[in-house]
PDB file of C-alpha atoms and ligand atoms in Angstrom:
ATOM      1  CA  UNK A 110     155.203  78.913 163.550  1.00 36.00           C
ATOM      2  CA  UNK A 111     157.018  82.163 163.969  1.00 44.00           C
ATOM      3  CA  UNK A 112     160.365  83.338 162.770  1.00 58.00           C
ATOM      4  CA  UNK A 113     160.021  86.420 164.898  1.00 85.00           C
ATOM      5  CA  UNK A 114     162.076  86.948 167.989  1.00 94.00           C
ATOM      6  CA  UNK A 115     159.952  86.494 171.088  1.00 95.00           C
ATOM      7  CA  UNK A 116     161.146  87.780 174.470  1.00 97.00           C
ATOM      8  CA  UNK A 117     160.840  84.805 176.841  1.00 97.00           C
ATOM      9  CA  UNK A 118     162.663  86.455 179.775  1.00 97.00           C
ATOM     10  CA  UNK A 119     164.089  89.937 180.235  1.00 97.00           C
ATOM     11  CA  UNK A 120     166.658  90.378 177.469  1.00 97.00           C
ATOM     12  CA  UNK A 121     166.361  86.809 176.164  1.00 98.00           C
ATOM     13  CA  UNK A 122     164.814  86.460 172.698  1.00 98.00           C
ATOM     14  CA  UNK A 123     163.977  83.224 170.922  1.00 97.00           C
ATOM     15  CA  UNK A 124     163.159  82.571 167.259  1.00 96.00           C
ATOM     16  CA  UNK A 125     161.862  79.205 166.078  1.00 94.00           C
ATOM     17  CA  UNK A 126     162.746  77.749 162.693  1.00 93.00           C
ATOM     18  CA  UNK A 127     160.447  75.653 160.540  1.00 89.00           C
ATOM     19  CA  UNK A 128     162.871  72.699 160.298  1.00 88.00           C
ATOM     20  CA  UNK A 129     162.841  70.441 163.401  1.00 90.00           C
ATOM     21  CA  UNK A 130     161.284  73.287 165.457  1.00 94.00           C
ATOM     22  CA  UNK A 131     164.871  74.502 165.950  1.00 95.00           C
ATOM     23  CA  UNK A 132     165.384  77.473 168.243  1.00 96.00           C
ATOM     24  CA  UNK A 133     167.850  80.353 167.925  1.00 97.00           C
ATOM     25  CA  UNK A 134     168.451  82.435 171.040  1.00 98.00           C
ATOM     26  CA  UNK A 135     169.641  86.032 171.319  1.00 98.00           C
ATOM     27  CA  UNK A 136     170.715  87.445 174.691  1.00 98.00           C
ATOM     28  CA  UNK A 137     170.867  91.222 174.928  1.00 98.00           C
ATOM     29  CA  UNK A 138     174.086  92.742 176.228  1.00 98.00           C
ATOM     30  CA  UNK A 139     175.346  96.259 176.681  1.00 94.00           C
ATOM     31  CA  UNK A 140     175.772  98.854 173.942  1.00 93.00           C
ATOM     32  CA  UNK A 141     173.674  97.024 171.353  1.00 95.00           C
ATOM     33  CA  UNK A 142     175.775  93.869 171.502  1.00 98.00           C
ATOM     34  CA  UNK A 143     174.161  90.474 171.805  1.00 98.00           C
ATOM     35  CA  UNK A 144     175.080  86.851 172.336  1.00 98.00           C
ATOM     36  CA  UNK A 145     173.751  84.617 169.549  1.00 98.00           C
ATOM     37  CA  UNK A 146     173.291  80.951 170.438  1.00 98.00           C
ATOM     38  CA  UNK A 147     172.812  78.269 167.755  1.00 98.00           C
ATOM     39  CA  UNK A 148     171.443  80.448 164.917  1.00 97.00           C
ATOM     40  CA  UNK A 149     169.411  78.172 162.636  1.00 92.00           C
ATOM     41  CA  UNK A 150     168.433  76.637 160.265  1.00 95.00           C
ATOM     42  CA  UNK A 151     167.953  77.600 156.606  1.00 96.00           C
ATOM     43  CA  UNK A 152     169.973  80.305 154.868  1.00 96.00           C
ATOM     44  CA  UNK A 153     166.787  82.388 154.604  1.00 95.00           C
ATOM     45  CA  UNK A 154     166.041  82.020 158.323  1.00 95.00           C
ATOM     46  CA  UNK A 155     169.537  82.944 159.489  1.00 96.00           C
ATOM     47  CA  UNK A 156     169.642  85.895 157.104  1.00 96.00           C
ATOM     48  CA  UNK A 157     166.243  87.017 158.413  1.00 95.00           C
ATOM     49  CA  UNK A 158     167.524  86.706 161.992  1.00 96.00           C
ATOM     50  CA  UNK A 159     170.506  88.915 161.124  1.00 97.00           C
ATOM     51  CA  UNK A 160     168.110  91.385 159.475  1.00 96.00           C
ATOM     52  CA  UNK A 161     165.899  91.502 162.532  1.00 96.00           C
ATOM     53  CA  UNK A 162     168.879  92.144 164.786  1.00 96.00           C
ATOM     54  CA  UNK A 163     170.034  94.968 162.510  1.00 96.00           C
ATOM     55  CA  UNK A 164     166.516  96.450 162.454  1.00 95.00           C
ATOM     56  CA  UNK A 165     166.575  96.555 166.266  1.00 95.00           C
ATOM     57  CA  UNK A 166     170.002  98.206 166.271  1.00 96.00           C
ATOM     58  CA  UNK A 167     171.658  95.058 167.591  1.00 97.00           C
ATOM     59  CA  UNK A 168     174.832  93.290 166.509  1.00 97.00           C
ATOM     60  CA  UNK A 169     176.374  89.981 167.534  1.00 98.00           C
ATOM     61  CA  UNK A 170     179.141  90.494 170.106  1.00 98.00           C
ATOM     62  CA  UNK A 171     179.720  86.757 170.478  1.00 98.00           C
ATOM     63  CA  UNK A 172     178.302  83.461 169.323  1.00 98.00           C
ATOM     64  CA  UNK A 173     177.921  80.126 171.090  1.00 98.00           C
ATOM     65  CA  UNK A 174     177.424  76.704 169.506  1.00 98.00           C
ATOM     66  CA  UNK A 175     175.955  74.249 172.011  1.00 98.00           C
ATOM     67  CA  UNK A 176     177.297  71.151 170.271  1.00 98.00           C
ATOM     68  CA  UNK A 177     178.998  69.811 167.155  1.00 98.00           C
ATOM     69  CA  UNK A 178     175.937  68.855 165.087  1.00 98.00           C
ATOM     70  CA  UNK A 179     175.422  70.578 161.758  1.00 98.00           C
ATOM     71  CA  UNK A 180     172.262  72.461 162.740  1.00 97.00           C
ATOM     72  CA  UNK A 181     174.005  74.127 165.707  1.00 98.00           C
ATOM     73  CA  UNK A 182     177.232  75.411 164.100  1.00 98.00           C
ATOM     74  CA  UNK A 183     175.732  77.687 161.428  1.00 98.00           C
ATOM     75  CA  UNK A 184     176.395  81.376 160.832  1.00 98.00           C
ATOM     76  CA  UNK A 185     176.033  83.940 158.063  1.00 98.00           C
ATOM     77  CA  UNK A 186     178.111  86.924 156.964  1.00 98.00           C
ATOM     78  CA  UNK A 187     175.286  89.322 157.886  1.00 97.00           C
ATOM     79  CA  UNK A 188     175.697  88.286 161.547  1.00 98.00           C
ATOM     80  CA  UNK A 189     179.189  89.798 161.419  1.00 97.00           C
ATOM     81  CA  UNK A 190     182.571  88.494 162.487  1.00 96.00           C
ATOM     82  CA  UNK A 191     182.091  88.178 166.248  1.00 98.00           C
ATOM     83  CA  UNK A 192     184.032  85.370 167.968  1.00 98.00           C
ATOM     84  CA  UNK A 193     182.012  82.164 168.007  1.00 98.00           C
ATOM     85  CA  UNK A 194     182.764  79.806 170.849  1.00 98.00           C
ATOM     86  CA  UNK A 195     182.056  76.219 171.827  1.00 98.00           C
ATOM     87  CA  UNK A 196     183.470  73.826 174.405  1.00 98.00           C
ATOM     88  CA  UNK A 197     186.959  72.557 173.436  1.00 98.00           C
ATOM     89  CA  UNK A 198     185.774  68.979 172.899  1.00 98.00           C
ATOM     90  CA  UNK A 199     182.947  70.233 170.684  1.00 98.00           C
ATOM     91  CA  UNK A 200     185.389  72.253 168.565  1.00 98.00           C
ATOM     92  CA  UNK A 201     187.700  69.251 168.171  1.00 98.00           C
ATOM     93  CA  UNK A 202     184.760  67.001 167.253  1.00 98.00           C
ATOM     94  CA  UNK A 203     183.400  69.468 164.685  1.00 98.00           C
ATOM     95  CA  UNK A 204     186.868  69.674 163.074  1.00 98.00           C
ATOM     96  CA  UNK A 205     187.330  65.903 163.027  1.00 98.00           C
ATOM     97  CA  UNK A 206     183.862  65.232 161.609  1.00 97.00           C
ATOM     98  CA  UNK A 207     183.791  68.200 159.244  1.00 98.00           C
ATOM     99  CA  UNK A 208     183.347  66.182 156.054  1.00 98.00           C
ATOM    100  CA  UNK A 209     180.227  64.458 157.366  1.00 98.00           C
ATOM    101  CA  UNK A 210     178.870  67.690 158.837  1.00 98.00           C
ATOM    102  CA  UNK A 211     179.247  69.431 155.471  1.00 98.00           C
ATOM    103  CA  UNK A 212     177.458  66.568 153.720  1.00 98.00           C
ATOM    104  CA  UNK A 213     174.627  66.812 156.233  1.00 98.00           C
ATOM    105  CA  UNK A 214     174.185  70.572 155.937  1.00 98.00           C
ATOM    106  CA  UNK A 215     174.349  70.436 152.130  1.00 97.00           C
ATOM    107  CA  UNK A 216     171.641  67.806 152.123  1.00 97.00           C
ATOM    108  CA  UNK A 217     169.278  69.309 154.710  1.00 96.00           C
ATOM    109  CA  UNK A 218     169.824  73.078 154.447  1.00 96.00           C
ATOM    110  CA  UNK A 219     171.844  73.814 151.316  1.00 97.00           C
ATOM    111  CA  UNK A 220     173.497  77.118 150.447  1.00 97.00           C
ATOM    112  CA  UNK A 221     175.296  78.030 153.659  1.00 98.00           C
ATOM    113  CA  UNK A 222     178.669  79.765 153.514  1.00 97.00           C
ATOM    114  CA  UNK A 223     180.977  76.862 154.319  1.00 97.00           C
ATOM    115  CA  UNK A 224     183.820  79.196 155.281  1.00 97.00           C
ATOM    116  CA  UNK A 225     181.680  80.224 158.271  1.00 98.00           C
ATOM    117  CA  UNK A 226     180.223  76.785 158.946  1.00 98.00           C
ATOM    118  CA  UNK A 227     181.709  75.414 162.178  1.00 98.00           C
ATOM    119  CA  UNK A 228     184.292  78.214 162.457  1.00 98.00           C
ATOM    120  CA  UNK A 229     184.446  77.949 166.241  1.00 98.00           C
ATOM    121  CA  UNK A 230     186.934  78.944 168.925  1.00 98.00           C
ATOM    122  CA  UNK A 231     187.429  76.635 171.915  1.00 98.00           C
ATOM    123  CA  UNK A 232     186.331  78.280 175.161  1.00 98.00           C
ATOM    124  CA  UNK A 233     188.312  76.907 178.052  1.00 91.00           C
ATOM    125  CA  UNK A 234     186.370  78.552 180.835  1.00 93.00           C
ATOM    126  CA  UNK A 235     183.092  78.583 182.663  1.00 96.00           C
ATOM    127  CA  UNK A 236     181.639  81.812 181.315  1.00 98.00           C
ATOM    128  CA  UNK A 237     181.356  83.231 177.825  1.00 98.00           C
ATOM    129  CA  UNK A 238     183.471  86.397 177.557  1.00 97.00           C
ATOM    130  CA  UNK A 239     181.119  89.063 176.263  1.00 98.00           C
ATOM    131  CA  UNK A 240     179.731  92.454 177.365  1.00 97.00           C
ATOM    132  CA  UNK A 241     176.420  91.323 178.824  1.00 98.00           C
ATOM    133  CA  UNK A 242     174.700  89.300 181.535  1.00 98.00           C
ATOM    134  CA  UNK A 243     176.663  86.371 182.948  1.00 98.00           C
ATOM    135  CA  UNK A 244     176.467  83.413 180.583  1.00 98.00           C
ATOM    136  CA  UNK A 245     177.830  80.264 182.219  1.00 98.00           C
ATOM    137  CA  UNK A 246     178.477  77.131 180.211  1.00 98.00           C
ATOM    138  CA  UNK A 247     177.463  73.727 181.517  1.00 98.00           C
ATOM    139  CA  UNK A 248     179.531  71.193 179.622  1.00 98.00           C
ATOM    140  CA  UNK A 249     178.879  67.467 179.472  1.00 98.00           C
ATOM    141  CA  UNK A 250     178.860  64.676 176.875  1.00 97.00           C
ATOM    142  CA  UNK A 251     175.174  63.799 177.115  1.00 97.00           C
ATOM    143  CA  UNK A 252     174.000  64.255 173.527  1.00 98.00           C
ATOM    144  CA  UNK A 253     177.310  64.993 171.820  1.00 98.00           C
ATOM    145  CA  UNK A 254     180.931  65.381 172.952  1.00 97.00           C
ATOM    146  CA  UNK A 255     181.447  68.722 174.679  1.00 98.00           C
ATOM    147  CA  UNK A 256     177.769  69.632 174.734  1.00 98.00           C
ATOM    148  CA  UNK A 257     177.579  73.094 176.305  1.00 98.00           C
ATOM    149  CA  UNK A 258     174.291  74.381 177.649  1.00 98.00           C
ATOM    150  CA  UNK A 259     174.207  78.078 178.549  1.00 98.00           C
ATOM    151  CA  UNK A 260     172.939  79.071 181.974  1.00 98.00           C
ATOM    152  CA  UNK A 261     171.835  82.676 182.456  1.00 98.00           C
ATOM    153  CA  UNK A 262     171.630  83.035 186.258  1.00 98.00           C
ATOM    154  CA  UNK A 263     170.188  86.585 186.221  1.00 98.00           C
ATOM    155  CA  UNK A 264     166.945  85.371 184.660  1.00 98.00           C
ATOM    156  CA  UNK A 265     167.091  81.670 185.569  1.00 98.00           C
ATOM    157  CA  UNK A 266     167.133  80.771 181.888  1.00 98.00           C
ATOM    158  CA  UNK A 267     168.653  77.537 180.617  1.00 98.00           C
ATOM    159  CA  UNK A 268     169.546  77.294 176.923  1.00 98.00           C
ATOM    160  CA  UNK A 269     169.632  73.519 177.012  1.00 98.00           C
ATOM    161  CA  UNK A 270     170.942  72.671 173.547  1.00 98.00           C
ATOM    162  CA  UNK A 271     169.628  69.286 172.439  1.00 98.00           C
ATOM    163  CA  UNK A 272     168.391  68.248 175.882  1.00 98.00           C
ATOM    164  CA  UNK A 273     165.109  68.825 177.754  1.00 98.00           C
ATOM    165  CA  UNK A 274     162.912  68.851 174.653  1.00 98.00           C
ATOM    166  CA  UNK A 275     159.145  68.465 174.697  1.00 97.00           C
ATOM    167  CA  UNK A 276     159.160  66.924 171.199  1.00 97.00           C
ATOM    168  CA  UNK A 277     162.262  64.724 171.140  1.00 97.00           C
ATOM    169  CA  UNK A 278     163.190  61.785 173.368  1.00 98.00           C
ATOM    170  CA  UNK A 279     166.661  61.842 174.927  1.00 98.00           C
ATOM    171  CA  UNK A 280     169.169  61.239 172.128  1.00 98.00           C
ATOM    172  CA  UNK A 281     172.420  59.939 173.632  1.00 98.00           C
ATOM    173  CA  UNK A 282     175.489  59.817 171.394  1.00 97.00           C
ATOM    174  CA  UNK A 283     175.619  56.111 170.583  1.00 95.00           C
ATOM    175  CA  UNK A 284     179.179  56.362 169.224  1.00 93.00           C
ATOM    176  CA  UNK A 285     180.516  56.899 172.758  1.00 94.00           C
ATOM    177  CA  UNK A 286     181.621  54.243 175.241  1.00 94.00           C
ATOM    178  CA  UNK A 287     178.858  54.926 177.788  1.00 95.00           C
ATOM    179  CA  UNK A 288     176.049  56.800 176.013  1.00 97.00           C
ATOM    180  CA  UNK A 289     173.409  56.375 178.723  1.00 97.00           C
ATOM    181  CA  UNK A 290     175.805  57.178 181.555  1.00 96.00           C
ATOM    182  CA  UNK A 291     177.011  60.320 179.752  1.00 97.00           C
ATOM    183  CA  UNK A 292     173.428  61.405 179.149  1.00 98.00           C
ATOM    184  CA  UNK A 293     172.374  60.791 182.746  1.00 97.00           C
ATOM    185  CA  UNK A 294     175.384  62.773 184.004  1.00 98.00           C
ATOM    186  CA  UNK A 295     174.497  65.694 181.729  1.00 98.00           C
ATOM    187  CA  UNK A 296     170.874  65.626 182.798  1.00 98.00           C
ATOM    188  CA  UNK A 297     171.929  65.612 186.467  1.00 98.00           C
ATOM    189  CA  UNK A 298     174.016  68.764 185.908  1.00 98.00           C
ATOM    190  CA  UNK A 299     171.079  70.581 184.306  1.00 98.00           C
ATOM    191  CA  UNK A 300     168.559  69.324 186.872  1.00 98.00           C
ATOM    192  CA  UNK A 301     170.638  70.886 189.673  1.00 98.00           C
ATOM    193  CA  UNK A 302     170.059  74.397 188.313  1.00 98.00           C
ATOM    194  CA  UNK A 303     167.228  76.628 189.617  1.00 98.00           C
ATOM    195  CA  UNK A 304     165.665  76.888 186.167  1.00 98.00           C
ATOM    196  CA  UNK A 305     162.801  79.343 185.664  1.00 98.00           C
ATOM    197  CA  UNK A 306     162.578  78.844 181.906  1.00 98.00           C
ATOM    198  CA  UNK A 307     164.151  76.311 179.601  1.00 98.00           C
ATOM    199  CA  UNK A 308     164.858  76.769 175.888  1.00 98.00           C
ATOM    200  CA  UNK A 309     165.443  73.435 174.163  1.00 98.00           C
ATOM    201  CA  UNK A 310     167.374  73.325 170.877  1.00 98.00           C
ATOM    202  CA  UNK A 311     164.310  71.715 169.317  1.00 97.00           C
ATOM    203  CA  UNK A 312     160.839  72.274 170.723  1.00 97.00           C
ATOM    204  CA  UNK A 313     159.110  74.816 172.878  1.00 97.00           C
ATOM    205  CA  UNK A 314     160.094  77.047 175.773  1.00 98.00           C
ATOM    206  CA  UNK A 315     158.989  75.690 179.144  1.00 98.00           C
ATOM    207  CA  UNK A 316     158.595  77.204 182.615  1.00 98.00           C
ATOM    208  CA  UNK A 317     160.008  75.825 185.897  1.00 98.00           C
ATOM    209  CA  UNK A 318     157.302  73.173 186.305  1.00 98.00           C
ATOM    210  CA  UNK A 319     157.619  72.112 182.685  1.00 98.00           C
ATOM    211  CA  UNK A 320     161.411  71.852 183.071  1.00 98.00           C
ATOM    212  CA  UNK A 321     160.935  69.509 186.062  1.00 98.00           C
ATOM    213  CA  UNK A 322     158.398  67.488 184.087  1.00 98.00           C
ATOM    214  CA  UNK A 323     160.815  67.091 181.157  1.00 98.00           C
ATOM    215  CA  UNK A 324     163.705  66.055 183.425  1.00 98.00           C
ATOM    216  CA  UNK A 325     161.479  63.421 185.056  1.00 98.00           C
ATOM    217  CA  UNK A 326     160.231  62.210 181.660  1.00 98.00           C
ATOM    218  CA  UNK A 327     163.809  61.945 180.361  1.00 98.00           C
ATOM    219  CA  UNK A 328     164.941  60.048 183.462  1.00 98.00           C
ATOM    220  CA  UNK A 329     162.096  57.592 183.202  1.00 97.00           C
ATOM    221  CA  UNK A 330     162.758  57.144 179.467  1.00 98.00           C
ATOM    222  CA  UNK A 331     166.439  56.401 180.173  1.00 97.00           C
ATOM    223  CA  UNK A 332     165.555  53.973 182.977  1.00 97.00           C
ATOM    224  CA  UNK A 333     163.353  51.997 180.588  1.00 97.00           C
ATOM    225  CA  UNK A 334     165.756  51.751 177.669  1.00 97.00           C
ATOM    226  CA  UNK A 335     168.766  51.058 179.876  1.00 96.00           C
ATOM    227  CA  UNK A 336     166.843  48.022 181.117  1.00 96.00           C
ATOM    228  CA  UNK A 337     166.242  46.978 177.507  1.00 96.00           C
ATOM    229  CA  UNK A 338     162.540  47.851 177.682  1.00 97.00           C
ATOM    230  CA  UNK A 339     160.471  49.810 175.208  1.00 97.00           C
ATOM    231  CA  UNK A 340     159.049  53.133 176.340  1.00 97.00           C
ATOM    232  CA  UNK A 341     155.559  54.510 175.668  1.00 96.00           C
ATOM    233  CA  UNK A 342     156.911  58.067 175.763  1.00 97.00           C
ATOM    234  CA  UNK A 343     154.410  60.328 173.961  1.00 97.00           C
ATOM    235  CA  UNK A 344     157.299  62.031 172.127  1.00 97.00           C
ATOM    236  CA  UNK A 345     157.785  58.890 170.034  1.00 97.00           C
ATOM    237  CA  UNK A 346     155.921  60.218 167.015  1.00 94.00           C
ATOM    238  CA  UNK A 347     158.299  60.824 164.112  1.00 95.00           C
ATOM    239  CA  UNK A 348     159.665  57.707 162.386  1.00 97.00           C
ATOM    240  CA  UNK A 349     163.287  58.768 162.959  1.00 96.00           C
ATOM    241  CA  UNK A 350     162.671  59.052 166.707  1.00 97.00           C
ATOM    242  CA  UNK A 351     161.012  55.627 166.758  1.00 97.00           C
ATOM    243  CA  UNK A 352     164.091  54.259 164.948  1.00 98.00           C
ATOM    244  CA  UNK A 353     166.434  55.863 167.505  1.00 97.00           C
ATOM    245  CA  UNK A 354     164.287  54.422 170.272  1.00 98.00           C
ATOM    246  CA  UNK A 355     164.789  50.960 168.785  1.00 98.00           C
ATOM    247  CA  UNK A 356     168.556  51.474 168.908  1.00 97.00           C
ATOM    248  CA  UNK A 357     168.362  52.557 172.547  1.00 98.00           C
ATOM    249  CA  UNK A 358     166.370  49.475 173.553  1.00 97.00           C
ATOM    250  CA  UNK A 359     168.767  47.212 171.673  1.00 96.00           C
ATOM    251  CA  UNK A 360     171.803  48.801 173.314  1.00 96.00           C
ATOM    252  CA  UNK A 361     170.118  48.533 176.717  1.00 95.00           C
ATOM    253  CA  UNK A 362     169.331  44.856 176.298  1.00 94.00           C
ATOM    254  CA  UNK A 363     172.863  44.120 175.122  1.00 90.00           C
ATOM    255  CA  UNK A 364     174.225  45.667 178.310  1.00 82.00           C
ATOM    256  CA  UNK A 365     171.676  43.768 180.405  1.00 75.00           C
ATOM    257  CA  UNK A 366     172.810  40.507 178.832  1.00 63.00           C
ATOM    258  CA  UNK A 367     176.382  40.926 180.019  1.00 57.00           C
TER     259      UNK A 367
HETATM  260 ZN1   ZN B 226     172.097  67.603 168.205  1.00 77.07          ZN
END
């Protein structure tokens, strides 16, 4: 387990937090600026990330939150006051659900500056405006409303948010009207990209072959649960994932019964 930034592609650095194997990604731009995606999770870890950036002579030029879940909308004063963006639907969802998000962060990772928590600007465009390599956003509703993966075409790097994990099953947003359909649509968008390395929000960096393997595993998982059948996916280890799996199967069988 390392909190250190590891360069996984030219100019793309990833740190991994202790809690939920959560990744934070830093993309190097011009003039010492960087794009900071989903900095996480504990106050100590985010502060250490800011310290490491400062030690390398780097400063955040922009931030990106992949989706409106509490562990992806964090920030700290030491990271500076760069604009932090998310997809418009994600920003609206984070604002609407703020009370619950604050309860969750206070419970799981207490001590964050709540004035900075979820302080996001809606980005109505396909690329993040910042002085650095092209950073395209791939927005869908697969895991949460307005889930925005970041695609870095120069290096073939996909910052997948909470998709394409090696340690978590697909987690559709069960509050939506068509959770499985939304998830499948999001997965299809990501699968169409010529990915050379994938950074999941939780889990480990994978290469092109591993990305393909994860997409196939996620599709086969979704096919099973949509048909109301249990899956023997090897990622079903933690009790909370097993519980989610039960909900997926139940939802799938309800739809089958119609
Ligand atoms: Zn999430």
